[in-house]
XYZ file of C-alpha atoms in Angstrom:
615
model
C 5.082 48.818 -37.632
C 6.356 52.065 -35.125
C 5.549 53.432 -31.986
C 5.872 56.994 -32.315
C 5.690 58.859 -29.167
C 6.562 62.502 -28.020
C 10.525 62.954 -26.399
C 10.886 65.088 -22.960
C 14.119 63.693 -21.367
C 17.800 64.821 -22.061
C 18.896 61.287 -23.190
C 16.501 60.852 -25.131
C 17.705 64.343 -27.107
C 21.162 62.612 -26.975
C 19.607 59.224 -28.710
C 18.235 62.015 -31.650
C 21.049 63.793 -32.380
C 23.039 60.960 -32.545
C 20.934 59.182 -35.027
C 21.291 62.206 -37.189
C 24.868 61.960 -36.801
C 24.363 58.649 -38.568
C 22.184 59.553 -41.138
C 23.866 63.066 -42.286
C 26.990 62.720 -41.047
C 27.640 66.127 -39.955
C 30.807 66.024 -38.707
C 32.004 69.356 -38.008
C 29.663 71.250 -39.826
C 26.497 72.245 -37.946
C 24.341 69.493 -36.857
C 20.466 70.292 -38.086
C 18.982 70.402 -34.174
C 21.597 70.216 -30.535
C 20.323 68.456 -27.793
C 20.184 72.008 -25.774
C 18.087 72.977 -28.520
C 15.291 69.892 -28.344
C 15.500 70.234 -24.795
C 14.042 74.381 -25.449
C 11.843 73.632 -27.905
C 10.054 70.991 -26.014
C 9.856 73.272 -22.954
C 8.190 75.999 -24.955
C 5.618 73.960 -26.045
C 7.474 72.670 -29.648
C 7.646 69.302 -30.801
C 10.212 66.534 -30.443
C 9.461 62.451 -31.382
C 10.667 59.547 -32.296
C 9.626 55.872 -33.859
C 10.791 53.141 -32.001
C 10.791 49.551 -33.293
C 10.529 48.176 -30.302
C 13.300 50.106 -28.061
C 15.325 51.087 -31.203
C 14.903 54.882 -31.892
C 14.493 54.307 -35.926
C 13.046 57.562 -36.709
C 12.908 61.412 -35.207
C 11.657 64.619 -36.134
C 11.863 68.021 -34.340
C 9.364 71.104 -35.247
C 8.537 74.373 -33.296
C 5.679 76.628 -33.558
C 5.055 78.954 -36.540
C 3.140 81.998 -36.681
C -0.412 81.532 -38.683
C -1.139 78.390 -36.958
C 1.371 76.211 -37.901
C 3.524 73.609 -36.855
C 7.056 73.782 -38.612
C 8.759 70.843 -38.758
C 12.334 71.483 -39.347
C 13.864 68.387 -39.241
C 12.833 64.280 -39.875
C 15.131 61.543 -40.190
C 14.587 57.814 -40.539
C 16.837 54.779 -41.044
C 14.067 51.991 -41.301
C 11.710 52.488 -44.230
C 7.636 53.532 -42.927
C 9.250 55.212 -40.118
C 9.256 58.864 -41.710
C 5.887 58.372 -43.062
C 4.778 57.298 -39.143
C 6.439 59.947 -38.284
C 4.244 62.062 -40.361
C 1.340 61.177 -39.344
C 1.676 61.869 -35.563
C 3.045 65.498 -36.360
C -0.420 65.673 -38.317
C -2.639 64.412 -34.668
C 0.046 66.128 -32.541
C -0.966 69.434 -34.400
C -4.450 69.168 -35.137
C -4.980 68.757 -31.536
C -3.601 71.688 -30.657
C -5.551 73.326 -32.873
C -3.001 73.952 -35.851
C -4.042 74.499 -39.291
C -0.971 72.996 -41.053
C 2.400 71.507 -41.030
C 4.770 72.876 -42.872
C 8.667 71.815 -44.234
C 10.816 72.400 -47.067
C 12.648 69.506 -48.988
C 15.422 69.482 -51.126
C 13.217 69.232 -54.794
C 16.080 67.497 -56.498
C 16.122 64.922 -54.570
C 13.444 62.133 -55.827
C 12.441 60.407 -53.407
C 12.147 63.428 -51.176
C 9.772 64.644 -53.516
C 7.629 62.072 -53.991
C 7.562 61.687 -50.070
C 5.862 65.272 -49.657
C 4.041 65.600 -52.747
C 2.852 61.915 -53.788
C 2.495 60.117 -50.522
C 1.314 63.033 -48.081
C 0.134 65.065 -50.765
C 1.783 67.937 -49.071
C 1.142 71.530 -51.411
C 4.118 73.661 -53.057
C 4.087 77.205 -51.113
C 6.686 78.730 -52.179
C 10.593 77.728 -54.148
C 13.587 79.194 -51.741
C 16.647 79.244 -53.802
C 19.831 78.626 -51.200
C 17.463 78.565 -48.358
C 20.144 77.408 -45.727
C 23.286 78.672 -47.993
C 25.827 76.168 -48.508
C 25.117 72.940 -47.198
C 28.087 70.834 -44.860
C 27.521 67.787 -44.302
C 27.968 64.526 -46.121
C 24.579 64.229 -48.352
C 24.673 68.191 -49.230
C 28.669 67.831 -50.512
C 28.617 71.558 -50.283
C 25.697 71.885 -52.362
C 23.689 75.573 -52.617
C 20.186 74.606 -50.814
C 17.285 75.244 -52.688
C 14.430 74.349 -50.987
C 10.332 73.989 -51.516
C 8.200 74.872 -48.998
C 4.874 72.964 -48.582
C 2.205 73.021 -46.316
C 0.038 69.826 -45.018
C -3.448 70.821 -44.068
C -4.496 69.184 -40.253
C -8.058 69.491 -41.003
C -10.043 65.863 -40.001
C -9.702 63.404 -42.996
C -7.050 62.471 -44.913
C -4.234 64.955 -46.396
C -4.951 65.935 -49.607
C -3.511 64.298 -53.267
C -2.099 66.578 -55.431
C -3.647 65.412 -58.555
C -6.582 62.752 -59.030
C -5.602 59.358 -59.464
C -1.141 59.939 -58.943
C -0.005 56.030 -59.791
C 2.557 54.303 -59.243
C 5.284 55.190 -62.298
C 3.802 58.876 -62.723
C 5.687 62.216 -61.418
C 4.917 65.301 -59.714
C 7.042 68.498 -61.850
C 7.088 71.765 -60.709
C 7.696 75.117 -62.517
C 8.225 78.569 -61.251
C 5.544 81.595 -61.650
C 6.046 84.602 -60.212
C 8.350 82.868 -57.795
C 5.094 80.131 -56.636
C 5.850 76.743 -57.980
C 2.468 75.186 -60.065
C 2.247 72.193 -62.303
C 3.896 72.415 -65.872
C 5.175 70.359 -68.368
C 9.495 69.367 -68.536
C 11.097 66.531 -69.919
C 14.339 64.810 -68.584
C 17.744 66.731 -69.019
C 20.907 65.601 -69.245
C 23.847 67.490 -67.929
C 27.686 66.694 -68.652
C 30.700 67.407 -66.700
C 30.117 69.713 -64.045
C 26.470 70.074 -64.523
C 25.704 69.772 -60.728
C 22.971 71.103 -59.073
C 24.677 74.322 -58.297
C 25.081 75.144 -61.935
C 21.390 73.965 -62.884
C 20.034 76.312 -59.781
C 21.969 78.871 -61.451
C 21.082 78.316 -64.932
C 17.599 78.311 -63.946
C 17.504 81.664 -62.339
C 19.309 83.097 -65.405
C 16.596 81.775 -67.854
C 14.519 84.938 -68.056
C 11.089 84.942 -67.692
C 11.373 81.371 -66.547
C 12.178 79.796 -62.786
C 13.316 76.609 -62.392
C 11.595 73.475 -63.310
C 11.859 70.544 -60.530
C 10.440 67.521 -60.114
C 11.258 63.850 -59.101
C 10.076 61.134 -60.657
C 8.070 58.401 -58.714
C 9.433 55.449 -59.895
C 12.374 54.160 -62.484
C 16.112 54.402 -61.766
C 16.799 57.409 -62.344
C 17.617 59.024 -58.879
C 20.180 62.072 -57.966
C 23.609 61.379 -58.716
C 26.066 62.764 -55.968
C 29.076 61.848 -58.679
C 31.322 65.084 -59.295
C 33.978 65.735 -61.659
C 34.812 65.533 -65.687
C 33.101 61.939 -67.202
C 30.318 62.407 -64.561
C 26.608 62.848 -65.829
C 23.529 63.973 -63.712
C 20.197 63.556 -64.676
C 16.992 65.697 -63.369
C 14.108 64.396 -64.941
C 11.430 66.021 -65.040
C 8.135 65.209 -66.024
C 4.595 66.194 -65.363
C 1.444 64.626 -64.141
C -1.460 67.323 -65.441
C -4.856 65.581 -63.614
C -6.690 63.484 -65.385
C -4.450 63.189 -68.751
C -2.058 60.489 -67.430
C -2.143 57.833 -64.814
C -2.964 54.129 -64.200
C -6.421 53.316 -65.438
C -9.313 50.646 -63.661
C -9.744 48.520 -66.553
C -12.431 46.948 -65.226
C -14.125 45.327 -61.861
C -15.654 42.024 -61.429
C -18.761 41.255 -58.851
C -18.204 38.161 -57.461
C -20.817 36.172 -54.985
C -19.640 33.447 -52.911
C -21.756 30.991 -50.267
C -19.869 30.418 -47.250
C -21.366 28.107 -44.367
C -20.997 29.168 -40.737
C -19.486 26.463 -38.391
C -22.618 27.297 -36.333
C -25.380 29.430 -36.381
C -24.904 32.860 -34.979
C -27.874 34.815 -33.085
C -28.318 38.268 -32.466
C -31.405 40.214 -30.893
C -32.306 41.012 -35.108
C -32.270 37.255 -36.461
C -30.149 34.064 -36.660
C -27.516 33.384 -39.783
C -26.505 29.854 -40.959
C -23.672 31.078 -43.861
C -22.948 34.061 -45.394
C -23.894 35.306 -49.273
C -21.037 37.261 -49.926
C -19.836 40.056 -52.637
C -16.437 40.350 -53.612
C -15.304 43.366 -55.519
C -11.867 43.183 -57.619
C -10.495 46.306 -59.101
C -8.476 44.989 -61.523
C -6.146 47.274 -63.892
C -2.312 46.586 -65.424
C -0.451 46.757 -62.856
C -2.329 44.548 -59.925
C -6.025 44.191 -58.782
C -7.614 44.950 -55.456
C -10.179 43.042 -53.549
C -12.936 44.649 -51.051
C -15.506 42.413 -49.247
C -19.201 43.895 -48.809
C -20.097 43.195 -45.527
C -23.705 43.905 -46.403
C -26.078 40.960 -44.779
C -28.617 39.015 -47.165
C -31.156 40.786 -45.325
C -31.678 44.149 -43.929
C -31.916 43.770 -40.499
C -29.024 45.339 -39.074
C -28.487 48.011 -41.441
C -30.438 49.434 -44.635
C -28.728 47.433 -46.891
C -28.279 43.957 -47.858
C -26.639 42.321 -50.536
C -28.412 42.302 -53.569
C -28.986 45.800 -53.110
C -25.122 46.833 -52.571
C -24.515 44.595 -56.355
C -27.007 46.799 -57.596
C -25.912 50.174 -56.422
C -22.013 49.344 -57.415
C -23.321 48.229 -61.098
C -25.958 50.900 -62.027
C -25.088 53.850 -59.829
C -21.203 53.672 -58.296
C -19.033 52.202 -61.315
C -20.362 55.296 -63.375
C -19.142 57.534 -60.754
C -15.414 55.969 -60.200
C -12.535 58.105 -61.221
C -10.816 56.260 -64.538
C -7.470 56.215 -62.272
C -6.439 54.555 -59.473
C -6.380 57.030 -56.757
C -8.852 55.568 -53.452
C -8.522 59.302 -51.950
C -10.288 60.488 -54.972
C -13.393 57.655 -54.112
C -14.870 58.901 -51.930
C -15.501 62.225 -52.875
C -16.833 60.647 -56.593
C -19.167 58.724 -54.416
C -20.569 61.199 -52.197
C -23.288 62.268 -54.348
C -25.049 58.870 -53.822
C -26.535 58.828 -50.851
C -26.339 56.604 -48.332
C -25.073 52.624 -49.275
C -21.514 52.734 -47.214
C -21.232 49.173 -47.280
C -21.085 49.221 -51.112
C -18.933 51.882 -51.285
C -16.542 50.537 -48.662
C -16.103 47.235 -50.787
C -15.641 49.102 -53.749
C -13.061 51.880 -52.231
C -11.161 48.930 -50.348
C -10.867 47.269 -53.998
C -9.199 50.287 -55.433
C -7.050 50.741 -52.387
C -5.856 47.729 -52.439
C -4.875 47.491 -56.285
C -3.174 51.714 -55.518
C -0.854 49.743 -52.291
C -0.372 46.500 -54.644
C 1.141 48.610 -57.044
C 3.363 50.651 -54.836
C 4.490 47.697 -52.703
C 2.784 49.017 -49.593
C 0.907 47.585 -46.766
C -2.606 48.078 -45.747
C -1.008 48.398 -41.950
C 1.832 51.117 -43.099
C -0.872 53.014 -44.871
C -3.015 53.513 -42.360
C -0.615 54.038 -40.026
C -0.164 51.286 -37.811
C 1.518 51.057 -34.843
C 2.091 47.217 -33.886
C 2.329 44.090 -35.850
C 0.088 41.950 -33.815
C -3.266 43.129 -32.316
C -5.430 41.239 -28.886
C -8.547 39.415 -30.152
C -11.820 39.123 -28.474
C -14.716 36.849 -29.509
C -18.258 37.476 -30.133
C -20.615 34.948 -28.493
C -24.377 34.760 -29.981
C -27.679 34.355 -28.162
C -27.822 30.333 -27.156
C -30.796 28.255 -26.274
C -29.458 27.820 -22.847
C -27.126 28.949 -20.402
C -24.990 26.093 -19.542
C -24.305 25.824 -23.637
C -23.428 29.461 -23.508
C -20.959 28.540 -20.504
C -19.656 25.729 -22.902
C -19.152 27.837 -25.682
C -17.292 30.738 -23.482
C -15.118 28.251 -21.770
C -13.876 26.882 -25.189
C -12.981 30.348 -26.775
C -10.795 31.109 -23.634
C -9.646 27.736 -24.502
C -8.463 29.176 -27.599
C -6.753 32.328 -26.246
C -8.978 35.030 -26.782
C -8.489 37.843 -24.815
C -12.245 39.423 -24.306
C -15.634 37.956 -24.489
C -18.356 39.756 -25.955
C -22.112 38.204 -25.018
C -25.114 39.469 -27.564
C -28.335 40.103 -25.216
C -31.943 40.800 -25.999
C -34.692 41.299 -23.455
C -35.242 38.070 -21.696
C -31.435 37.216 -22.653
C -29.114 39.712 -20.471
C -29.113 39.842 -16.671
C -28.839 36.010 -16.137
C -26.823 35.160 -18.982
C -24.045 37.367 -17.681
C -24.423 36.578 -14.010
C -23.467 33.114 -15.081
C -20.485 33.969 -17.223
C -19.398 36.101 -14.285
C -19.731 33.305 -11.632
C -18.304 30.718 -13.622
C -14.996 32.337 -15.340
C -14.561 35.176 -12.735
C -13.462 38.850 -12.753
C -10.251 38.638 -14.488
C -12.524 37.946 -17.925
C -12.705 41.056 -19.844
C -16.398 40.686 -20.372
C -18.673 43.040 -22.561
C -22.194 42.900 -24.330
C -23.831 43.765 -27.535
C -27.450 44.327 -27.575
C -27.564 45.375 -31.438
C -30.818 48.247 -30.710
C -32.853 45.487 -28.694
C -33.923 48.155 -25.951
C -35.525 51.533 -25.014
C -34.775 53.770 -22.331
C -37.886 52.584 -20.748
C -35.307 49.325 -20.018
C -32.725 51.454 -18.262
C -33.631 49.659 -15.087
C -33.101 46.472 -16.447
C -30.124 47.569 -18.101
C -28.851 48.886 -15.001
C -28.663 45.336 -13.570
C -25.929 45.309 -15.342
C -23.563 47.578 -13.792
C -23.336 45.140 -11.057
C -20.916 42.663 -13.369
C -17.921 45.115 -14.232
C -18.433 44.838 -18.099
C -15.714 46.912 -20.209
C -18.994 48.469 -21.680
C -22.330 47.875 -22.635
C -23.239 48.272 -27.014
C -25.550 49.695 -28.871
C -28.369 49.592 -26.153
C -31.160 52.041 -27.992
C -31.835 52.689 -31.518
C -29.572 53.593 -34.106
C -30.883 56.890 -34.555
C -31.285 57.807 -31.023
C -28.248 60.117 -29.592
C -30.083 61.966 -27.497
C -31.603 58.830 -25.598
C -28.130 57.327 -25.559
C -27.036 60.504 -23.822
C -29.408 60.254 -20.740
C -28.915 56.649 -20.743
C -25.163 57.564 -20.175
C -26.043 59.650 -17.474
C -28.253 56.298 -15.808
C -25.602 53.584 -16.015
C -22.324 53.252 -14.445
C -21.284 50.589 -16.946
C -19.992 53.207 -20.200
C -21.788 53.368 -23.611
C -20.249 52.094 -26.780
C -21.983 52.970 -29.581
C -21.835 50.981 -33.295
C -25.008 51.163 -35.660
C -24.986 54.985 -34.521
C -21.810 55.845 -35.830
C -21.973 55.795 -39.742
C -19.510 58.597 -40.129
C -16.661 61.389 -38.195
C -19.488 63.848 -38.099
C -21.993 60.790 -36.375
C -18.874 60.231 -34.086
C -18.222 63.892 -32.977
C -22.098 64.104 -32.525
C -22.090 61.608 -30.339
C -19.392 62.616 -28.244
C -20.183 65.932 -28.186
C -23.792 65.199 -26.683
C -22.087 62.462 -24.294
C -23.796 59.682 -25.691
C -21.016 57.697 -25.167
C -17.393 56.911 -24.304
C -16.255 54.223 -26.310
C -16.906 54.073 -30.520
C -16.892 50.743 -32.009
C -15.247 51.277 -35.962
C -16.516 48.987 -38.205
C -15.131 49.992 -41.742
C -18.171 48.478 -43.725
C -20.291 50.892 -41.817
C -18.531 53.808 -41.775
C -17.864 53.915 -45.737
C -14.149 52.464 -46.108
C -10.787 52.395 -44.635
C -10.500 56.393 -45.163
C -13.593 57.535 -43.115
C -12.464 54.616 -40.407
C -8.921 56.466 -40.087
C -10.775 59.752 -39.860
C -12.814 58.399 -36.720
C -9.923 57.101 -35.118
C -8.528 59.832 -35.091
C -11.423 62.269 -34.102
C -11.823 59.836 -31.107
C -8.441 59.944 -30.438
C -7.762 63.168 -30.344
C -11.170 63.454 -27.693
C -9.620 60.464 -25.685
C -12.516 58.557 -26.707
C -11.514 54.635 -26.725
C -12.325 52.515 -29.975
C -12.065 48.876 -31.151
C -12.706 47.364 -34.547
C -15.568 45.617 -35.023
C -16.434 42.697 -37.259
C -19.465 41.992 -40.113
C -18.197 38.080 -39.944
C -15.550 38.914 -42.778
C -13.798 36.626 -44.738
C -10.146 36.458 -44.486
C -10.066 39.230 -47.424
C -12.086 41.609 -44.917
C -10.227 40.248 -41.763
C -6.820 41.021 -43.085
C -7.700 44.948 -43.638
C -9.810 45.379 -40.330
C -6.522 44.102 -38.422
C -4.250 46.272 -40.054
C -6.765 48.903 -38.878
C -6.577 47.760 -35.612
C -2.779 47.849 -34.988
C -3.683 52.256 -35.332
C -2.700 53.537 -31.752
C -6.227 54.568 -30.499
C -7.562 50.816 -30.501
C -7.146 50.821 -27.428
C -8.894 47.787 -26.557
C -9.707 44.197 -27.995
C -11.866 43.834 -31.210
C -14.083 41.563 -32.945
C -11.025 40.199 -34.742
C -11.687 36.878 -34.435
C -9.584 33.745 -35.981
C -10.755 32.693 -39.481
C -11.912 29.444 -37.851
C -14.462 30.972 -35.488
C -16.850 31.597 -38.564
C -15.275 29.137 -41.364
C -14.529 25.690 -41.610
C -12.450 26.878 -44.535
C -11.462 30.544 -45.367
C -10.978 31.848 -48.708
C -7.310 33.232 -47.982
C -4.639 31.292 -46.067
C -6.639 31.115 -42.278
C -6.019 33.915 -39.886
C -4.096 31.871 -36.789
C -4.672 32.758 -32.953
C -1.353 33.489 -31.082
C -1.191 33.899 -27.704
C -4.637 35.716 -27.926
C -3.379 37.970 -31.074
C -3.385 37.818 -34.908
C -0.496 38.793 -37.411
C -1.029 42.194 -38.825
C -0.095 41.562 -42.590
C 3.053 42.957 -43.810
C 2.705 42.359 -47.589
C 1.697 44.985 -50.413
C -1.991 45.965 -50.528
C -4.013 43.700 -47.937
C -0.911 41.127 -47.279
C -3.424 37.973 -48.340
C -4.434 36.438 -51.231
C -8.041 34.428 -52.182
C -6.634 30.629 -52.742
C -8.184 30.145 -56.311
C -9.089 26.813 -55.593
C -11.325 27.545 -52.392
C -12.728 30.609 -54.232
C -13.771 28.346 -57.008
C -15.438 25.969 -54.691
C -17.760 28.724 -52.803
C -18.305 31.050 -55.914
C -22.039 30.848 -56.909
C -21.650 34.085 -59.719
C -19.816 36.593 -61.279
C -20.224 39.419 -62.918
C -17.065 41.049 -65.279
C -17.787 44.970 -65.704
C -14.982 46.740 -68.352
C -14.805 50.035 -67.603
């Protein structure tokens, strides 16, 4: 995980350049940025950052600004794999903020994994092919190489960056072909060249071909990568294959419904009922090359939200699983979905499934996906409604016991005012305190809910209906202590609602809510980007659900602890490997998809059905 951050000072310029040095070895041809250089381009409003791992530089990129709205980004370097791709990401915020359209770059097309960086991972789009764009090339990677280039663009628009074809998997390739000088998919298979075959003399070759420009491409995955051998004996392959949408990829095979019982350690109230154990639904995506898992956070009942379980098995079997795109491409989910209305918890479990199995596959993290930017996050706790206060003061004392860093008290009316006065008294002003009333109140209660200003609470949650901006917005204007709204938000266009009307100043992101991991970036960011705070939330996951929402929560803008509780604070006995409080924080998993496994054994134990749908 990276902090990426933007780069003002002169030593920092100096740490840049000479971490290119490292990586291209310029010697004394022409390095691709100076330090004088950075140090202008900052000053006239360009762009200059760099991923630290820890207080290593690891990563830097340098971009100015380009006419029709665009940042330019002319030159990224990384020595520790994730850092480019974090790197990425913050020129995407960094211009979107400023109200740029696109970023835009050109890569060498030869090289593979350059490529599949742009055009498989970003889903950057060809603009144009620039034969010998920089003319001879010095330094140690370019061996004097001619420097065709490909221009893309990356759109900054809210939401994720585009794919460039439905359902790209892992093994497939992105091939390019020339028309009327504007590369567009086509069809090429692999070429081998002999002796002096080098790039040069395939550039050339291709621009001699008449009628016909030159056909790129880099293949995703196999050995195959650019050869920087020279000289008679030497062979180079450019392969060179196409993926045409739809005709080629890595099919769901099929997805199995799973219910499992799990027992609470103790019951849990909120102002909208009690729960004793959980009846939960497990999606797996399975296809050849791994299976996913997603967790429905969907309650038995429908008392916090519109749905409830039985209803979200329903919707995935008869309505959802018809819709899913054959291959495995979770970008491509949630626009398949969107005709069905409503029923985000289902399709979060289901679009978590398939994301998982698309990061299994590549060998990529949940965390490095999303883009996070630590590998531990701070944990708060959420306390229920109690019988009586000195058992809440019991329970409180206990979970600070434990280490965690933020207390969250549920309230309903006739269980606020003195319930936090005592927390207050007893553990002091140094607790970061908050409260969740889950809708309990009106604005008729702003008076009562102005008691409550007099406890310096981080924030006050979901105090009015779900529905109900506008009354959140003059309650806003009534209360010192700021609004965080959760039910509310179901989507980015809820979230910039909301902010827009000043209904609140802190966004609670709970991914079952919201629709999936996607739409739960795409808040993050909006917020961000307004310098609204957020914090994950939590639907008393599993250690399946747990493991994604923290790898949410290491994403810069969670700013401040969330619901991301250790597995024992729900479960006796988890269904992955427990989640373990440090020091107030829990491990963001580093392995390929969500980083955890279910332990067969315990999933056997608590399964009460499943349900195997080929697809």
């Amino acid at each position: 995980m990276f902090g990426v951050r933007e780069l003002r000072a002169i030593a920092e310029f100096e740490q840049v350049y000479a971490l290119f040095e490292a990586i291209w070895r310029f010697g004394d041809a022409a390095p691709p940025v100076t330090v004088e250089l950075m140090r202008a381009l900052t000053h006239a409003g360009g762009y200059a950052a760099g991923a630290f791992d820890g207080d290593r530089l690891v990563g830097a990129s340098v971009g100015f600004l380009a006419a029709g709205d665009a940042l330019r980004s002319h030159v990224t370097g990384a020595v520790v794999p994730g850092a480019g791709h974090a790197l990425k990401l913050h020129q995407r915020s960094w211009a979107r903020q400023r109200g740029l359209a696109r970023v835009t770059w050109t890569f060498d097309p030869l090289v593979r994994r350059d490529a599949h960086f742009s055009l498989a991972k970003l889903g950057a789009r060809p603009v144009a092919y620039l034969p010998d764009f920089y003319g001879v090339t010095g330094d140690a990677i370019g061996l004097g190489e001619e420097s065709d280039r490909l221009l893309t663009e990356w759109p900054t628009a809210p939401g994720p960056a585009p794919v460039p074809a439905p359902g790209c998997p892992r093994g497939a390739a992105v091939a390019l072909a020339d028309d009327g000088g504007r590369p567009v998919p086509g069809r090429a298979a692999a070429r081998r060249y002999g002796a002096g075959g080098g790039p040069r003399r395939r550039r050339a070759a291709a621009r001699r071909r008449p009628g016909r420009g030159p056909r790129l491409a880099a293949r995703r995955t196999g050995r195959a990568r650019r050869a920087h051998g020279r000289g008679p004996g030497r062979h180079r392959v450019l392969q060179q294959v196409l993926l045409r949408c739809g005709e080629e990829g890595v099919k769901i095979t099929g997805v199995e419904l799973r219910r499992i019982a799990m027992p609470l350690v103790a019951p849990f109230r909120t102002s909208f009922g009690t729960e004793t154990a959980r009846d939960v639904l497990l999606v797996r995506v399975v296809t050849p090359e791994a299976e996913g898992w997603g967790e429905c956070v969907a309650m038995s009942e429908p008392h916090y939200s519109p749905e409830y379980v039985d209803g979200a098995a329903d919707v995935i079997r008869r309505f959802l699983l018809p819709a899913l795109p054959p291959a495995l491409d979770a970008e491509a989910v949630g626009r398949a979905l969107e005709p069905v209305k409503g029923h985000r918890m289902a399709k979060a479990a289901l679009e978590t499934a398939v994301l998982d199995a698309q990061l299994r596959a590549a060998g990529e993290s949940f965390g490095r996906f999303l883009g996070a930017a630590r590998t531990r996050v701070p944990c708060g706790v959420s306390v229920g409604i109690m019988d009586t206060i000195p058992q809440l003061l019991d329970a409180v004392a206990g979970y600070l016991d434990e280490g965690y860093v933020r207390i969250k008290l549920k309230i309903e009316p006739g269980w606020d005012v003195e319930p936090v006065r005592a927390v207050r008294e007893r553990f002091g002003d140094d607790v970061l305190l908050q409260v969740d009333a889950n809708a309990a109140y009106t604005l008729a209660d702003a008076p009562r809910l102005a008691k409550l200003d007099a406890f310096d609470l981080l924030l006050v949650e979901q105090p009015l209906a779900n529905d109900d901006l506008v009354q959140h917005a003059r309650l806003a204007r009534l209360l010192r202590t700021p609004i965080c709204l959760d039910e509310s938000i179901e989507s980015a266009a809820h979230a910039a609602a909301a902010i827009e009307l000043g209904s609140c100043s802190i966004v609670n992101i709970k991914p079952g809510r919201l629709g999936g991991y996607l739409e739960a970036r795409r808040v993050h960011d909006l917020c961000r980007a307004h310098g609204v705070a957020v914090w994950c939330g939590g639907m008393l996951e599993t250690g399946l659900g747990r493991a994604a929402n923290v790898a949410l929560a290491a994403l810069p803008g969670f700013t401040l602890p969330g619901d991301t509780s250790g597995s024992r604070r729900y479960y006796a006995t988890d269904v992955t490997e427990p989640f373990e409080l440090a020091d107030g924080h829990l491990r963001v998993p580093s392995g390929p998809g969500l980083g955890v496994e279910p332990l067969p054994e315990v999933l056997a134990e608590v399964t009460t059905a499943t349900e195997w749908i080929a697809l």
